[in-house]
Amino acid sequence: MGLIDWFAHLFIKESKHYVYAPVTSDVETVVFQEGQHYFRLRLAEMFLKNDRKLFRKYVPVVSSVVSLQFGSDAARELPSVAGPLALNLNENSLGKGVQLNYSLTNLVPYRGGNVSISAALLAYMNKDYFPAFLTLANSISGLLTIGQLSATLKVAESAVTALSELLAGGDRDIHLVYHNEYAGTGSLGGSSLQNGYFAVIGADAGKFDTNKLVVKNSQLYYGDDPQSAKPLTGYDYMLFSVEAALYRDDFRYFTEYNSLLYAAIEKGMTDKTEGDAVIRAGMLAIFKSDDLTYVDKTRVAAALKAEYEERLSLLGKLKSPGSEDSEWLNTRAPAINPETTLTRISPLLDNQTLNEAAIADGIVTMIVNGEIS
């Protein structure tokens, strides 16, 4: 049984009608577009009204799973299990409303289709085996929230079943459970995925005024207006944020990036034509990455070619790559603006007659011809 199914059963067993509400903040609203945006889920803040009593016998755990399309897979479950160690919580700090901003997923390219989010705030009986389980679960979750997701998905495949089995066992109190699924366009009857904050609160939905909720500095406040609002207390709650990003700035640390760059430079130092062929093959290889959107694939491919040309130019002026006055290793060509990139490649992306290989080849040709630089 996958974690999505585990949450579904948990939700059915818990009959309370909690408060769910999108919360006003200063974040500019963005509707996710396939191939253009990245998605990331964060736990911005959590609060337990009876934290001191809880910590005497129970361990608080925030568990989540996001199901979405990644690469060629129609649905991929990305689990996260966080206990006190990962969230830096203790008996003295939890009830004071610690600001967390804890990543529950990596930056994942949004590919449309269905996106479901499930999360639960649980309290497990503090038995001998549980601290060791939490340490392991925290470590696994940490691997899935940094770097290249494609490189760590094999860990997720084996972890989902193990985590669901361990979470299903043991004595626990259910504090909050949440599930929502996004698909289609809101104006056409669907539920479009948007960025922003949302809160799940252990309060009577019929008696709680959600219009008085506001987010300030990643924390949940309650009041008649944003200026006079105070931090919300007296309820168990989880505050989440959905982040929409147009680009990621860590692409140069992808393993493939430097290997492709240096392979092209090695060839280009002796034969520019051979180097150019390698760098073109490298740019096409980037378009096969599951970790990047089309906008970012274009930016990364353009940056790769620009760095290749710049390095060869510098190497031609220097005595040798290892000479004292050489700064070539620190040279970084800037990646082009993501909004500009999107404008230039939109005609290719909108062309329904082209497949992914043709789109990649067309964009690479534009880069080589200097239309994107």
XYZ file of C-alpha atoms in Angstrom:
373
model
C 0.000 0.000 0.000
C 1.424 3.384 -1.013
C 1.507 6.397 1.260
C -1.333 8.060 -0.645
C -3.541 5.070 0.224
C -2.297 5.152 3.812
C -3.361 8.790 4.121
C -6.735 8.005 2.531
C -7.460 5.363 5.173
C -6.255 7.714 7.898
C -8.543 10.459 6.624
C -11.584 8.153 6.580
C -10.961 7.065 10.174
C -10.703 10.664 11.379
C -14.221 12.141 11.260
C -13.556 15.692 12.478
C -14.244 18.539 10.068
C -11.113 20.642 10.288
C -10.547 24.144 9.024
C -8.784 24.373 5.677
C -8.130 27.805 4.249
C -5.873 29.547 1.743
C -4.269 32.363 3.711
C -3.647 35.920 2.593
C 0.012 36.862 2.225
C 2.217 39.184 0.198
C 3.137 36.376 -2.239
C 2.216 37.156 -5.857
C -0.246 34.539 -7.116
C 1.026 32.296 -9.918
C -1.004 29.615 -11.695
C 1.329 26.750 -12.552
C 2.031 26.203 -16.251
C 3.239 22.866 -17.594
C 6.895 22.907 -18.618
C 7.457 26.399 -17.222
C 7.311 26.255 -13.419
C 8.831 24.288 -10.580
C 6.763 23.100 -7.642
C 7.933 22.841 -4.021
C 5.921 22.171 -0.857
C 7.106 23.566 2.470
C 5.901 23.243 6.034
C 6.144 26.892 6.998
C 5.017 26.461 10.605
C 3.418 23.977 12.989
C 1.843 24.527 16.402
C 0.543 22.182 19.083
C -1.568 23.729 21.815
C -0.698 21.018 24.358
C 2.952 20.592 23.529
C 4.295 20.028 27.062
C 1.749 17.350 27.813
C 2.423 15.766 24.438
C 6.173 15.468 24.872
C 5.867 13.496 28.120
C 4.564 10.388 26.342
C 4.379 11.093 22.616
C 6.624 12.237 19.781
C 5.125 14.707 17.257
C 5.549 13.728 13.614
C 4.657 15.638 10.449
C 4.228 13.188 7.589
C 3.445 14.150 4.015
C 3.374 12.712 0.527
C 3.054 14.524 -2.801
C 1.989 12.584 -5.868
C 2.772 14.088 -9.275
C 4.211 13.340 -12.679
C 7.994 13.187 -12.806
C 9.816 12.277 -15.972
C 7.973 9.554 -17.864
C 6.121 8.343 -14.765
C 2.445 9.289 -14.640
C 2.476 9.390 -10.832
C 5.383 9.457 -8.421
C 5.011 9.530 -4.648
C 7.467 11.826 -2.855
C 7.296 11.109 0.892
C 8.536 13.160 3.814
C 8.560 12.218 7.483
C 9.845 14.778 9.947
C 10.142 14.460 13.704
C 11.739 16.620 16.404
C 15.308 16.115 15.131
C 14.609 17.368 11.616
C 12.307 20.157 12.745
C 14.516 21.330 15.630
C 11.662 20.906 18.088
C 11.687 20.280 21.814
C 9.366 20.650 24.764
C 10.378 24.266 25.315
C 10.124 25.514 21.743
C 7.256 23.805 19.931
C 4.370 25.572 21.645
C 5.943 28.963 21.036
C 5.295 28.756 17.306
C 8.693 28.008 15.838
C 9.190 29.282 12.299
C 10.286 26.283 10.268
C 10.076 26.684 6.461
C 10.906 23.009 6.199
C 11.082 21.641 2.643
C 8.812 18.621 2.140
C 9.739 18.188 -1.528
C 12.562 19.113 -3.845
C 12.073 21.664 -6.624
C 10.129 19.467 -9.057
C 9.270 20.442 -12.656
C 5.506 20.832 -13.012
C 4.312 18.635 -15.870
C 0.568 19.135 -15.531
C -1.829 16.291 -14.845
C -2.904 15.437 -11.308
C -1.034 16.721 -8.276
C -2.173 15.495 -4.872
C -0.940 16.656 -1.477
C -1.516 14.711 1.736
C -0.190 15.599 5.170
C -0.798 14.660 8.779
C 0.234 15.918 12.189
C 0.498 12.798 14.342
C 1.764 11.948 17.826
C 3.325 8.525 18.304
C 3.884 6.756 21.626
C 7.539 7.203 22.497
C 8.674 3.585 22.549
C 12.210 2.201 22.316
C 12.265 1.711 18.538
C 10.669 5.002 17.549
C 13.637 7.418 17.904
C 15.705 5.165 15.621
C 12.867 5.068 13.083
C 12.542 8.859 13.105
C 16.276 9.297 12.584
C 16.151 6.988 9.557
C 12.979 8.615 8.187
C 14.451 12.105 8.596
C 17.581 11.032 6.711
C 15.595 9.545 3.820
C 13.376 12.610 3.566
C 16.422 14.876 3.554
C 17.836 13.092 0.511
C 14.665 13.813 -1.443
C 14.633 17.564 -0.798
C 18.063 18.606 -2.108
C 20.086 18.241 -5.303
C 18.936 16.199 -8.281
C 15.739 14.341 -7.505
C 16.327 11.882 -10.346
C 19.491 10.712 -8.590
C 17.693 9.897 -5.335
C 14.397 8.462 -6.588
C 15.629 4.910 -6.138
C 15.785 5.675 -2.428
C 12.179 6.862 -2.560
C 10.996 3.704 -4.270
C 12.214 1.501 -1.453
C 11.336 4.024 1.245
C 7.634 4.519 0.462
C 6.612 0.986 1.362
C 8.829 0.883 4.445
C 7.615 4.260 5.718
C 3.940 3.399 5.224
C 4.351 0.121 7.122
C 6.182 1.767 10.010
C 3.766 4.685 10.200
C 0.791 2.332 10.215
C 2.100 0.541 13.284
C 2.334 1.773 16.830
C 0.077 3.780 19.106
C -0.664 7.254 17.872
C -2.931 10.240 18.330
C -4.259 11.929 15.198
C -4.119 15.689 15.487
C -4.654 16.859 11.916
C -5.113 15.202 8.521
C -5.169 16.936 5.127
C -5.642 15.833 1.521
C -6.245 17.825 -1.645
C -5.902 17.089 -5.352
C -5.311 19.548 -8.146
C -5.982 19.028 -11.836
C -7.309 21.002 -14.791
C -8.205 24.678 -14.885
C -10.347 26.383 -12.287
C -12.311 28.388 -14.856
C -13.320 25.135 -16.583
C -14.451 23.328 -13.449
C -11.089 21.906 -12.434
C -8.853 22.839 -9.520
C -5.743 24.581 -10.785
C -2.559 24.408 -8.759
C -1.453 27.800 -7.457
C 1.305 29.001 -5.199
C 0.766 30.592 -1.805
C 0.001 29.596 1.767
C -2.710 27.368 3.179
C -3.476 26.326 6.747
C -5.011 23.245 8.315
C -6.361 24.046 11.779
C -7.895 21.813 14.432
C -10.939 24.014 14.939
C -14.678 23.756 14.301
C -15.046 24.839 10.684
C -18.464 26.342 11.389
C -17.224 28.593 14.180
C -13.825 29.719 12.927
C -13.515 32.897 10.845
C -10.892 32.114 8.216
C -11.107 35.663 6.838
C -9.102 36.824 9.849
C -6.110 34.654 9.006
C -2.985 36.236 7.555
C 0.623 35.159 7.040
C 3.424 37.411 8.223
C 7.065 36.346 8.116
C 6.024 32.758 7.348
C 3.906 32.542 10.507
C 0.159 32.314 10.952
C -1.588 35.332 12.480
C -5.209 36.021 13.386
C -6.967 39.382 13.728
C -9.371 41.921 12.316
C -6.652 43.398 10.100
C -3.040 42.524 9.246
C -1.642 45.330 11.366
C -3.328 44.283 14.620
C -3.266 40.512 14.016
C -1.493 38.333 16.595
C 0.101 34.873 16.250
C -2.613 32.217 16.287
C -2.659 30.152 19.498
C -5.082 27.771 21.182
C -5.316 25.367 18.220
C -3.246 22.623 16.658
C -2.331 23.754 13.157
C -0.012 23.284 10.196
C 0.841 26.133 7.835
C 2.055 25.091 4.382
C 3.408 27.028 1.442
C 3.399 26.021 -2.213
C 6.298 27.631 -4.049
C 6.307 28.365 -7.770
C 9.733 28.985 -9.304
C 10.738 29.758 -12.881
C 14.306 28.544 -12.544
C 16.751 26.807 -10.224
C 20.181 28.254 -9.549
C 22.046 25.037 -8.681
C 22.225 23.498 -12.165
C 26.006 23.944 -12.318
C 26.302 21.399 -9.513
C 24.530 18.721 -11.541
C 27.001 15.943 -12.255
C 26.321 15.945 -15.988
C 26.920 19.673 -16.414
C 30.643 19.788 -15.618
C 31.387 16.459 -17.305
C 29.805 17.680 -20.551
C 31.562 21.046 -20.314
C 35.023 19.644 -19.755
C 34.603 16.949 -22.411
C 33.828 19.689 -24.946
C 36.712 21.879 -23.757
C 39.142 18.959 -24.027
C 38.153 18.360 -27.633
C 37.885 22.040 -28.489
C 41.439 22.810 -27.321
C 42.845 20.736 -30.196
C 39.998 20.848 -32.722
C 37.278 23.502 -32.440
C 34.990 21.617 -34.823
C 35.108 18.497 -32.662
C 34.546 20.572 -29.528
C 31.520 22.232 -31.097
C 30.071 18.816 -31.944
C 30.524 17.657 -28.342
C 28.940 20.779 -26.892
C 25.934 20.418 -29.201
C 25.538 16.798 -28.102
C 25.844 18.010 -24.517
C 23.100 20.580 -24.995
C 20.799 17.930 -26.465
C 21.594 15.673 -23.497
C 20.459 18.426 -21.120
C 17.003 18.318 -22.714
C 16.656 14.722 -21.501
C 16.949 15.805 -17.864
C 13.882 15.121 -15.723
C 15.072 17.667 -13.142
C 14.614 20.744 -15.343
C 11.689 22.525 -17.005
C 11.832 23.474 -20.691
C 12.614 27.059 -19.701
C 15.507 25.954 -17.527
C 16.747 23.378 -20.019
C 17.109 26.228 -22.479
C 18.870 28.445 -19.935
C 21.234 25.644 -18.895
C 22.032 24.676 -22.499
C 22.736 28.318 -23.387
C 24.906 28.743 -20.284
C 26.804 25.552 -21.144
C 27.634 26.791 -24.639
C 28.533 30.275 -23.371
C 30.904 28.828 -20.772
C 32.448 26.544 -23.370
C 33.165 29.470 -25.714
C 34.447 31.662 -22.887
C 36.746 28.986 -21.496
C 38.251 28.246 -24.918
C 38.786 31.951 -25.495
C 40.572 32.358 -22.162
C 42.615 29.223 -22.633
C 43.827 30.548 -25.949
C 45.173 33.664 -24.243
C 46.848 31.927 -21.318
C 50.076 29.977 -21.318
C 48.359 26.973 -19.754
C 45.250 26.186 -17.675
C 47.443 25.775 -14.592
C 49.456 28.983 -14.863
C 49.577 31.395 -11.927
C 47.553 34.112 -13.624
C 44.851 31.717 -14.827
C 41.323 32.542 -13.695
C 39.593 30.236 -16.158
C 38.268 27.799 -13.548
C 36.308 30.604 -11.890
C 34.762 31.959 -15.066
C 30.979 31.615 -15.138
C 28.863 32.822 -18.022
C 25.553 34.160 -16.714
C 22.397 32.196 -17.515
C 19.845 34.211 -19.471
C 16.732 35.638 -17.896
C 13.960 32.984 -17.512
C 11.172 35.323 -18.657
C 13.158 36.189 -21.778
C 13.849 32.507 -22.364
C 10.164 31.632 -22.186
C 9.274 34.331 -24.711
C 11.831 33.068 -27.231
C 10.994 29.365 -27.003
C 7.193 29.682 -26.718
C 6.588 29.244 -30.484
C 8.349 25.878 -30.361
C 6.587 24.771 -27.173
C 3.201 25.728 -28.619
C 3.778 23.817 -31.860
C 1.594 20.723 -31.437
C 3.243 18.947 -34.398
C 6.656 18.742 -32.697
C 7.740 15.997 -30.326
C 10.225 16.501 -27.491
C 13.255 15.573 -29.607
C 12.274 18.060 -32.314
C 11.687 20.800 -29.757
C 15.098 20.140 -28.183
C 16.836 20.180 -31.552
C 15.072 23.398 -32.531
C 16.040 25.172 -29.323
C 19.662 24.002 -29.536
C 19.821 25.263 -33.123
C 18.549 28.654 -31.929
C 21.316 28.734 -29.287
C 24.020 27.760 -31.788
C 22.780 30.419 -34.220
C 22.924 33.082 -31.503
C 19.143 33.594 -31.305
C 19.289 32.659 -27.612
C 22.383 33.785 -25.721
